[in-house]
PDB file of N, CA and C in Angstrom:
ATOM      1  N   UNK R   1     105.936 113.567 142.356  1.00  0.00           N
ATOM      2  CA  UNK R   1     104.257 112.352 142.096  1.00  0.00           C
ATOM      3  C   UNK R   1     104.643 112.140 140.718  1.00  0.00           C
ATOM      4  N   UNK R   2     104.764 112.110 139.693  1.00  0.00           N
ATOM      5  CA  UNK R   2     104.261 111.667 138.050  1.00  0.00           C
ATOM      6  C   UNK R   2     106.228 110.441 138.300  1.00  0.00           C
ATOM      7  N   UNK R   3     106.963 110.159 138.832  1.00  0.00           N
ATOM      8  CA  UNK R   3     107.297 109.124 138.914  1.00  0.00           C
ATOM      9  C   UNK R   3     107.175 107.938 140.486  1.00  0.00           C
ATOM     10  N   UNK R   4     106.535 108.187 141.099  1.00  0.00           N
ATOM     11  CA  UNK R   4     105.473 107.479 141.717  1.00  0.00           C
ATOM     12  C   UNK R   4     104.800 107.175 140.746  1.00  0.00           C
ATOM     13  N   UNK R   5     103.799 107.438 139.714  1.00  0.00           N
ATOM     14  CA  UNK R   5     103.016 107.122 139.540  1.00  0.00           C
ATOM     15  C   UNK R   5     103.095 105.916 138.372  1.00  0.00           C
ATOM     16  N   UNK R   6     104.425 106.034 137.593  1.00  0.00           N
ATOM     17  CA  UNK R   6     104.757 105.831 136.821  1.00  0.00           C
ATOM     18  C   UNK R   6     105.195 104.022 136.891  1.00  0.00           C
ATOM     19  N   UNK R   7     106.134 104.343 138.407  1.00  0.00           N
ATOM     20  CA  UNK R   7     106.325 103.273 139.410  1.00  0.00           C
ATOM     21  C   UNK R   7     105.932 102.388 139.560  1.00  0.00           C
ATOM     22  N   UNK R   8     103.811 102.911 140.352  1.00  0.00           N
ATOM     23  CA  UNK R   8     103.536 101.907 140.521  1.00  0.00           C
ATOM     24  C   UNK R   8     102.394 101.111 139.912  1.00  0.00           C
ATOM     25  N   UNK R   9     102.773 101.129 138.055  1.00  0.00           N
ATOM     26  CA  UNK R   9     102.036 101.239 137.177  1.00  0.00           C
ATOM     27  C   UNK R   9     102.840  99.765 137.044  1.00  0.00           C
ATOM     28  N   UNK R  10     104.244  98.934 137.376  1.00  0.00           N
ATOM     29  CA  UNK R  10     104.699  98.286 136.769  1.00  0.00           C
ATOM     30  C   UNK R  10     105.884  97.446 136.214  1.00  0.00           C
ATOM     31  N   UNK R  11     105.414  98.905 134.985  1.00  0.00           N
ATOM     32  CA  UNK R  11     106.320  98.856 133.759  1.00  0.00           C
ATOM     33  C   UNK R  11     107.677  98.306 133.931  1.00  0.00           C
ATOM     34  N   UNK R  12     108.186  96.587 133.095  1.00  0.00           N
ATOM     35  CA  UNK R  12     109.684  96.301 133.277  1.00  0.00           C
ATOM     36  C   UNK R  12     109.834  97.125 133.120  1.00  0.00           C
ATOM     37  N   UNK R  13     111.745  96.926 133.929  1.00  0.00           N
ATOM     38  CA  UNK R  13     112.283  97.882 134.583  1.00  0.00           C
ATOM     39  C   UNK R  13     114.312  96.725 133.120  1.00  0.00           C
ATOM     40  N   UNK R  14     113.480  96.299 132.847  1.00  0.00           N
ATOM     41  CA  UNK R  14     114.745  96.180 131.959  1.00  0.00           C
ATOM     42  C   UNK R  14     115.134  96.948 130.737  1.00  0.00           C
ATOM     43  N   UNK R  15     116.405  96.904 130.131  1.00  0.00           N
ATOM     44  CA  UNK R  15     116.395  97.569 128.837  1.00  0.00           C
ATOM     45  C   UNK R  15     115.432  97.762 127.140  1.00  0.00           C
ATOM     46  N   UNK R  16     115.271  99.107 126.822  1.00  0.00           N
ATOM     47  CA  UNK R  16     114.363  98.289 125.645  1.00  0.00           C
ATOM     48  C   UNK R  16     114.117  97.653 124.268  1.00  0.00           C
ATOM     49  N   UNK R  17     115.397  97.297 124.996  1.00  0.00           N
ATOM     50  CA  UNK R  17     117.043  96.895 122.970  1.00  0.00           C
ATOM     51  C   UNK R  17     116.296  95.141 124.053  1.00  0.00           C
ATOM     52  N   UNK R  18     115.856  95.431 125.795  1.00  0.00           N
ATOM     53  CA  UNK R  18     115.832  93.552 125.475  1.00  0.00           C
ATOM     54  C   UNK R  18     114.093  93.390 125.769  1.00  0.00           C
ATOM     55  N   UNK R  19     113.191  94.216 125.871  1.00  0.00           N
ATOM     56  CA  UNK R  19     112.088  93.650 125.094  1.00  0.00           C
ATOM     57  C   UNK R  19     111.707  93.578 123.605  1.00  0.00           C
ATOM     58  N   UNK R  20     111.959  94.178 123.440  1.00  0.00           N
ATOM     59  CA  UNK R  20     112.681  94.266 121.999  1.00  0.00           C
ATOM     60  C   UNK R  20     112.222  92.821 121.553  1.00  0.00           C
ATOM     61  N   UNK R  21     113.987  92.505 121.729  1.00  0.00           N
ATOM     62  CA  UNK R  21     114.268  91.126 121.080  1.00  0.00           C
ATOM     63  C   UNK R  21     113.383  90.580 121.433  1.00  0.00           C
ATOM     64  N   UNK R  22     112.652  90.352 123.420  1.00  0.00           N
ATOM     65  CA  UNK R  22     111.616  89.346 123.770  1.00  0.00           C
ATOM     66  C   UNK R  22     110.546  89.308 122.576  1.00  0.00           C
ATOM     67  N   UNK R  23     109.659  90.772 122.733  1.00  0.00           N
ATOM     68  CA  UNK R  23     108.767  90.284 121.527  1.00  0.00           C
ATOM     69  C   UNK R  23     109.347  90.214 119.800  1.00  0.00           C
ATOM     70  N   UNK R  24     110.122  90.292 119.379  1.00  0.00           N
ATOM     71  CA  UNK R  24     110.565  89.794 118.634  1.00  0.00           C
ATOM     72  C   UNK R  24     110.048  87.819 118.514  1.00  0.00           C
ATOM     73  N   UNK R  25     110.897  88.084 119.092  1.00  0.00           N
ATOM     74  CA  UNK R  25     111.341  86.312 119.521  1.00  0.00           C
ATOM     75  C   UNK R  25     110.019  86.024 119.565  1.00  0.00           C
ATOM     76  N   UNK R  26     108.368  86.062 119.668  1.00  0.00           N
ATOM     77  CA  UNK R  26     107.456  85.358 119.839  1.00  0.00           C
ATOM     78  C   UNK R  26     106.598  86.076 118.129  1.00  0.00           C
ATOM     79  N   UNK R  27     107.252  85.992 117.340  1.00  0.00           N
ATOM     80  CA  UNK R  27     106.212  86.693 115.931  1.00  0.00           C
ATOM     81  C   UNK R  27     107.269  86.284 115.220  1.00  0.00           C
ATOM     82  N   UNK R  28     106.779  86.228 114.018  1.00  0.00           N
ATOM     83  CA  UNK R  28     107.440  86.239 112.739  1.00  0.00           C
ATOM     84  C   UNK R  28     108.773  88.019 112.757  1.00  0.00           C
ATOM     85  N   UNK R  29     109.535  87.709 112.129  1.00  0.00           N
ATOM     86  CA  UNK R  29     110.327  89.067 111.446  1.00  0.00           C
ATOM     87  C   UNK R  29     110.155  89.500 110.114  1.00  0.00           C
ATOM     88  N   UNK R  30     110.417  90.988 110.018  1.00  0.00           N
ATOM     89  CA  UNK R  30     110.020  91.390 109.070  1.00  0.00           C
ATOM     90  C   UNK R  30     111.030  90.613 107.641  1.00  0.00           C
ATOM     91  N   UNK R  31     111.905  90.327 108.015  1.00  0.00           N
ATOM     92  CA  UNK R  31     113.046  89.284 107.107  1.00  0.00           C
ATOM     93  C   UNK R  31     112.583  88.312 107.170  1.00  0.00           C
ATOM     94  N   UNK R  32     112.674  87.282 107.666  1.00  0.00           N
ATOM     95  CA  UNK R  32     111.783  86.113 108.078  1.00  0.00           C
ATOM     96  C   UNK R  32     110.314  85.969 107.388  1.00  0.00           C
ATOM     97  N   UNK R  33     109.558  87.543 107.625  1.00  0.00           N
ATOM     98  CA  UNK R  33     108.247  87.327 106.391  1.00  0.00           C
ATOM     99  C   UNK R  33     108.591  87.773 104.775  1.00  0.00           C
ATOM    100  N   UNK R  34     109.378  87.812 104.390  1.00  0.00           N
ATOM    101  CA  UNK R  34     109.497  88.633 103.290  1.00  0.00           C
ATOM    102  C   UNK R  34     110.328  87.246 102.634  1.00  0.00           C
ATOM    103  N   UNK R  35     111.502  86.543 103.393  1.00  0.00           N
ATOM    104  CA  UNK R  35     112.204  84.752 103.321  1.00  0.00           C
ATOM    105  C   UNK R  35     110.771  83.846 103.170  1.00  0.00           C
ATOM    106  N   UNK R  36     110.260  84.301 103.572  1.00  0.00           N
ATOM    107  CA  UNK R  36     108.469  82.875 103.506  1.00  0.00           C
ATOM    108  C   UNK R  36     108.770  82.867 102.865  1.00  0.00           C
ATOM    109  N   UNK R  37     107.722  84.071 101.567  1.00  0.00           N
ATOM    110  CA  UNK R  37     106.986  84.660 101.069  1.00  0.00           C
ATOM    111  C   UNK R  37     107.390  84.885  99.580  1.00  0.00           C
ATOM    112  N   UNK R  38     109.359  85.194  99.853  1.00  0.00           N
ATOM    113  CA  UNK R  38     109.249  85.379  97.922  1.00  0.00           C
ATOM    114  C   UNK R  38     110.036  83.512  98.217  1.00  0.00           C
ATOM    115  N   UNK R  39     109.770  83.308  98.875  1.00  0.00           N
ATOM    116  CA  UNK R  39     110.261  80.751  98.936  1.00  0.00           C
ATOM    117  C   UNK R  39     109.132  80.748  98.243  1.00  0.00           C
ATOM    118  N   UNK R  40     107.708  81.146  98.447  1.00  0.00           N
ATOM    119  CA  UNK R  40     106.304  80.866  98.119  1.00  0.00           C
ATOM    120  C   UNK R  40     106.540  81.250  97.225  1.00  0.00           C
ATOM    121  N   UNK R  41     106.639  82.272  96.576  1.00  0.00           N
ATOM    122  CA  UNK R  41     106.400  82.645  95.086  1.00  0.00           C
ATOM    123  C   UNK R  41     106.881  82.201  93.735  1.00  0.00           C
ATOM    124  N   UNK R  42     108.482  82.553  94.358  1.00  0.00           N
ATOM    125  CA  UNK R  42     109.729  81.161  93.289  1.00  0.00           C
ATOM    126  C   UNK R  42     109.086  79.973  93.578  1.00  0.00           C
ATOM    127  N   UNK R  43     108.225  79.190  94.319  1.00  0.00           N
ATOM    128  CA  UNK R  43     107.754  77.494  93.500  1.00  0.00           C
ATOM    129  C   UNK R  43     107.004  77.958  93.107  1.00  0.00           C
ATOM    130  N   UNK R  44     107.312  76.621  92.505  1.00  0.00           N
ATOM    131  CA  UNK R  44     105.980  76.428  91.979  1.00  0.00           C
ATOM    132  C   UNK R  44     104.915  75.748  91.707  1.00  0.00           C
ATOM    133  N   UNK R  45     104.067  75.945  91.558  1.00  0.00           N
ATOM    134  CA  UNK R  45     102.202  76.428  91.814  1.00  0.00           C
ATOM    135  C   UNK R  45     102.031  74.975  91.587  1.00  0.00           C
ATOM    136  N   UNK R  46     102.353  74.235  90.787  1.00  0.00           N
ATOM    137  CA  UNK R  46     101.829  72.129  90.812  1.00  0.00           C
ATOM    138  C   UNK R  46     102.592  71.366  91.842  1.00  0.00           C
ATOM    139  N   UNK R  47     103.528  72.336  92.774  1.00  0.00           N
ATOM    140  CA  UNK R  47     104.302  71.663  93.753  1.00  0.00           C
ATOM    141  C   UNK R  47     103.747  71.987  94.614  1.00  0.00           C
ATOM    142  N   UNK R  48     103.473  73.649  94.992  1.00  0.00           N
ATOM    143  CA  UNK R  48     102.658  74.059  96.339  1.00  0.00           C
ATOM    144  C   UNK R  48     101.132  73.587  96.381  1.00  0.00           C
ATOM    145  N   UNK R  49     100.099  72.449  95.625  1.00  0.00           N
ATOM    146  CA  UNK R  49      99.600  72.513  95.066  1.00  0.00           C
ATOM    147  C   UNK R  49      99.299  70.511  95.428  1.00  0.00           C
ATOM    148  N   UNK R  50     100.133  70.137  94.568  1.00  0.00           N
ATOM    149  CA  UNK R  50     100.093  68.974  95.287  1.00  0.00           C
ATOM    150  C   UNK R  50     100.683  67.720  96.925  1.00  0.00           C
ATOM    151  N   UNK R  51     101.207  69.325  97.095  1.00  0.00           N
ATOM    152  CA  UNK R  51     101.407  68.261  98.925  1.00  0.00           C
ATOM    153  C   UNK R  51     100.266  68.069  99.844  1.00  0.00           C
ATOM    154  N   UNK R  52     100.214  67.306 100.618  1.00  0.00           N
ATOM    155  CA  UNK R  52      99.097  67.741 101.783  1.00  0.00           C
ATOM    156  C   UNK R  52      99.309  69.065 102.436  1.00  0.00           C
ATOM    157  N   UNK R  53      98.755  69.035 103.637  1.00  0.00           N
ATOM    158  CA  UNK R  53      98.871  70.097 104.382  1.00  0.00           C
ATOM    159  C   UNK R  53     100.166  70.221 105.171  1.00  0.00           C
ATOM    160  N   UNK R  54     100.513  68.510 105.910  1.00  0.00           N
ATOM    161  CA  UNK R  54     101.478  68.534 106.153  1.00  0.00           C
ATOM    162  C   UNK R  54     103.113  68.450 105.805  1.00  0.00           C
ATOM    163  N   UNK R  55     102.548  67.942 105.039  1.00  0.00           N
ATOM    164  CA  UNK R  55     103.984  67.482 103.737  1.00  0.00           C
ATOM    165  C   UNK R  55     103.749  68.960 102.884  1.00  0.00           C
ATOM    166  N   UNK R  56     103.339  70.061 103.575  1.00  0.00           N
ATOM    167  CA  UNK R  56     103.899  70.415 102.573  1.00  0.00           C
ATOM    168  C   UNK R  56     104.419  71.913 103.615  1.00  0.00           C
ATOM    169  N   UNK R  57     104.149  72.426 104.886  1.00  0.00           N
ATOM    170  CA  UNK R  57     104.368  72.603 106.237  1.00  0.00           C
ATOM    171  C   UNK R  57     105.720  72.194 105.840  1.00  0.00           C
ATOM    172  N   UNK R  58     105.763  70.473 105.924  1.00  0.00           N
ATOM    173  CA  UNK R  58     107.047  70.135 106.469  1.00  0.00           C
ATOM    174  C   UNK R  58     107.916  71.156 104.575  1.00  0.00           C
ATOM    175  N   UNK R  59     107.691  70.625 103.900  1.00  0.00           N
ATOM    176  CA  UNK R  59     108.704  71.430 102.759  1.00  0.00           C
ATOM    177  C   UNK R  59     109.254  72.933 102.361  1.00  0.00           C
ATOM    178  N   UNK R  60     108.463  74.008 103.149  1.00  0.00           N
ATOM    179  CA  UNK R  60     108.317  74.833 102.894  1.00  0.00           C
ATOM    180  C   UNK R  60     109.105  74.890 104.177  1.00  0.00           C
ATOM    181  N   UNK R  61     108.937  75.054 105.465  1.00  0.00           N
ATOM    182  CA  UNK R  61     110.107  74.618 106.988  1.00  0.00           C
ATOM    183  C   UNK R  61     111.671  74.666 106.315  1.00  0.00           C
ATOM    184  N   UNK R  62     111.917  73.171 105.347  1.00  0.00           N
ATOM    185  CA  UNK R  62     112.716  72.605 105.257  1.00  0.00           C
ATOM    186  C   UNK R  62     113.889  73.699 104.133  1.00  0.00           C
ATOM    187  N   UNK R  63     112.931  73.796 102.794  1.00  0.00           N
ATOM    188  CA  UNK R  63     113.294  74.788 101.895  1.00  0.00           C
ATOM    189  C   UNK R  63     113.642  76.228 103.111  1.00  0.00           C
ATOM    190  N   UNK R  64     113.022  77.004 103.709  1.00  0.00           N
ATOM    191  CA  UNK R  64     113.530  77.125 103.821  1.00  0.00           C
ATOM    192  C   UNK R  64     114.607  78.370 105.073  1.00  0.00           C
ATOM    193  N   UNK R  65     115.122  76.826 106.178  1.00  0.00           N
ATOM    194  CA  UNK R  65     116.235  76.493 107.147  1.00  0.00           C
ATOM    195  C   UNK R  65     117.134  75.655 105.366  1.00  0.00           C
ATOM    196  N   UNK R  66     117.852  75.701 104.785  1.00  0.00           N
ATOM    197  CA  UNK R  66     118.599  75.668 103.674  1.00  0.00           C
ATOM    198  C   UNK R  66     119.098  76.989 103.330  1.00  0.00           C
ATOM    199  N   UNK R  67     118.164  77.889 103.325  1.00  0.00           N
ATOM    200  CA  UNK R  67     118.427  78.950 103.135  1.00  0.00           C
ATOM    201  C   UNK R  67     119.064  80.070 104.226  1.00  0.00           C
ATOM    202  N   UNK R  68     118.091  80.271 105.561  1.00  0.00           N
ATOM    203  CA  UNK R  68     118.590  80.607 106.990  1.00  0.00           C
ATOM    204  C   UNK R  68     117.985  79.298 107.265  1.00  0.00           C
ATOM    205  N   UNK R  69     118.716  79.859 108.328  1.00  0.00           N
ATOM    206  CA  UNK R  69     119.379  78.462 109.613  1.00  0.00           C
ATOM    207  C   UNK R  69     118.449  79.189 111.202  1.00  0.00           C
ATOM    208  N   UNK R  70     117.628  78.650 111.232  1.00  0.00           N
ATOM    209  CA  UNK R  70     116.763  79.047 112.361  1.00  0.00           C
ATOM    210  C   UNK R  70     117.565  78.096 113.676  1.00  0.00           C
ATOM    211  N   UNK R  71     116.713  79.088 115.257  1.00  0.00           N
ATOM    212  CA  UNK R  71     117.352  77.847 116.108  1.00  0.00           C
ATOM    213  C   UNK R  71     116.798  77.338 116.355  1.00  0.00           C
ATOM    214  N   UNK R  72     116.034  76.500 117.898  1.00  0.00           N
ATOM    215  CA  UNK R  72     114.434  76.356 117.498  1.00  0.00           C
ATOM    216  C   UNK R  72     113.052  76.726 117.666  1.00  0.00           C
ATOM    217  N   UNK R  73     112.995  78.366 118.839  1.00  0.00           N
ATOM    218  CA  UNK R  73     112.260  78.882 119.090  1.00  0.00           C
ATOM    219  C   UNK R  73     111.900  79.498 117.538  1.00  0.00           C
ATOM    220  N   UNK R  74     112.220  79.739 116.434  1.00  0.00           N
ATOM    221  CA  UNK R  74     112.756  80.353 115.893  1.00  0.00           C
ATOM    222  C   UNK R  74     111.722  79.262 114.660  1.00  0.00           C
ATOM    223  N   UNK R  75     112.155  78.230 115.272  1.00  0.00           N
ATOM    224  CA  UNK R  75     111.509  77.253 113.516  1.00  0.00           C
ATOM    225  C   UNK R  75     109.889  77.095 114.179  1.00  0.00           C
ATOM    226  N   UNK R  76     109.925  77.568 115.332  1.00  0.00           N
ATOM    227  CA  UNK R  76     108.313  76.918 116.377  1.00  0.00           C
ATOM    228  C   UNK R  76     107.046  78.088 114.892  1.00  0.00           C
ATOM    229  N   UNK R  77     108.226  79.119 115.705  1.00  0.00           N
ATOM    230  CA  UNK R  77     107.446  80.107 115.223  1.00  0.00           C
ATOM    231  C   UNK R  77     107.077  79.914 113.590  1.00  0.00           C
ATOM    232  N   UNK R  78     107.492  79.163 112.479  1.00  0.00           N
ATOM    233  CA  UNK R  78     107.703  79.549 111.611  1.00  0.00           C
ATOM    234  C   UNK R  78     107.027  78.223 110.874  1.00  0.00           C
ATOM    235  N   UNK R  79     106.833  77.362 111.752  1.00  0.00           N
ATOM    236  CA  UNK R  79     105.739  76.455 112.116  1.00  0.00           C
ATOM    237  C   UNK R  79     104.754  76.729 112.288  1.00  0.00           C
ATOM    238  N   UNK R  80     104.083  77.191 112.949  1.00  0.00           N
ATOM    239  CA  UNK R  80     102.994  78.183 113.077  1.00  0.00           C
ATOM    240  C   UNK R  80     102.185  78.777 112.260  1.00  0.00           C
ATOM    241  N   UNK R  81     103.841  79.968 112.303  1.00  0.00           N
ATOM    242  CA  UNK R  81     102.904  81.089 110.615  1.00  0.00           C
ATOM    243  C   UNK R  81     102.221  79.888 108.935  1.00  0.00           C
ATOM    244  N   UNK R  82     103.264  79.619 109.077  1.00  0.00           N
ATOM    245  CA  UNK R  82     103.602  78.372 108.009  1.00  0.00           C
ATOM    246  C   UNK R  82     101.852  78.101 107.546  1.00  0.00           C
ATOM    247  N   UNK R  83     101.513  77.236 108.795  1.00  0.00           N
ATOM    248  CA  UNK R  83     100.040  76.516 109.079  1.00  0.00           C
ATOM    249  C   UNK R  83      99.114  77.727 109.374  1.00  0.00           C
ATOM    250  N   UNK R  84      99.329  78.813 109.794  1.00  0.00           N
ATOM    251  CA  UNK R  84      98.234  79.030 109.768  1.00  0.00           C
ATOM    252  C   UNK R  84      97.749  80.128 108.750  1.00  0.00           C
ATOM    253  N   UNK R  85      98.474  79.634 107.047  1.00  0.00           N
ATOM    254  CA  UNK R  85      98.574  80.459 106.121  1.00  0.00           C
ATOM    255  C   UNK R  85      98.492  79.713 105.141  1.00  0.00           C
ATOM    256  N   UNK R  86      98.094  77.965 105.699  1.00  0.00           N
ATOM    257  CA  UNK R  86      98.745  77.114 104.340  1.00  0.00           C
ATOM    258  C   UNK R  86      97.253  77.159 102.922  1.00  0.00           C
ATOM    259  N   UNK R  87      96.206  77.634 103.765  1.00  0.00           N
ATOM    260  CA  UNK R  87      94.883  77.692 103.180  1.00  0.00           C
ATOM    261  C   UNK R  87      95.295  79.579 102.045  1.00  0.00           C
ATOM    262  N   UNK R  88      95.746  79.967 102.023  1.00  0.00           N
ATOM    263  CA  UNK R  88      96.617  81.858 101.505  1.00  0.00           C
ATOM    264  C   UNK R  88      97.526  80.806 100.390  1.00  0.00           C
ATOM    265  N   UNK R  89      98.305  80.121 101.240  1.00  0.00           N
ATOM    266  CA  UNK R  89      99.396  79.824  99.902  1.00  0.00           C
ATOM    267  C   UNK R  89      98.865  79.434  98.794  1.00  0.00           C
ATOM    268  N   UNK R  90      98.049  78.248  99.070  1.00  0.00           N
ATOM    269  CA  UNK R  90      96.993  77.038  97.715  1.00  0.00           C
ATOM    270  C   UNK R  90      96.485  78.399  97.458  1.00  0.00           C
ATOM    271  N   UNK R  91      95.870  79.040  97.963  1.00  0.00           N
ATOM    272  CA  UNK R  91      95.333  80.358  96.854  1.00  0.00           C
ATOM    273  C   UNK R  91      95.577  80.993  96.256  1.00  0.00           C
ATOM    274  N   UNK R  92      96.797  82.059  96.620  1.00  0.00           N
ATOM    275  CA  UNK R  92      98.032  81.934  95.485  1.00  0.00           C
ATOM    276  C   UNK R  92      98.439  80.702  94.672  1.00  0.00           C
ATOM    277  N   UNK R  93      98.639  79.846  94.946  1.00  0.00           N
ATOM    278  CA  UNK R  93      98.972  78.742  93.988  1.00  0.00           C
ATOM    279  C   UNK R  93      98.427  78.941  92.318  1.00  0.00           C
ATOM    280  N   UNK R  94      96.803  78.543  93.146  1.00  0.00           N
ATOM    281  CA  UNK R  94      95.381  78.083  91.741  1.00  0.00           C
ATOM    282  C   UNK R  94      95.809  79.371  91.269  1.00  0.00           C
ATOM    283  N   UNK R  95      95.804  80.556  92.115  1.00  0.00           N
ATOM    284  CA  UNK R  95      95.892  81.213  91.261  1.00  0.00           C
ATOM    285  C   UNK R  95      96.629  81.685  89.457  1.00  0.00           C
ATOM    286  N   UNK R  96      97.775  80.353  89.993  1.00  0.00           N
ATOM    287  CA  UNK R  96      98.939  81.101  89.189  1.00  0.00           C
ATOM    288  C   UNK R  96      98.364  79.518  87.939  1.00  0.00           C
ATOM    289  N   UNK R  97      98.114  78.842  88.623  1.00  0.00           N
ATOM    290  CA  UNK R  97      98.490  77.995  87.332  1.00  0.00           C
ATOM    291  C   UNK R  97      97.942  78.660  86.385  1.00  0.00           C
TER     292      UNK R  97
END
């Protein structure tokens, strides 16, 4: 009885590891987050403040990839994350001035 109820819920039948990999592929990993915020904290504040949004996002992405090569999907995820955090990045840089 319990098995038929579980089967009727249409849970994915893929192994747990595959599901976790897929989920991690859609978001920033903890390692990526740590590396990005370390990069931001170690970058001179005036550098973070003088660039326009597009240039800052591109610069951070290039700097990140210098130390940690990314595939196309990871690059896209990181770029979207950076763009969503530009105001916070600038606020933190301004506080360091």
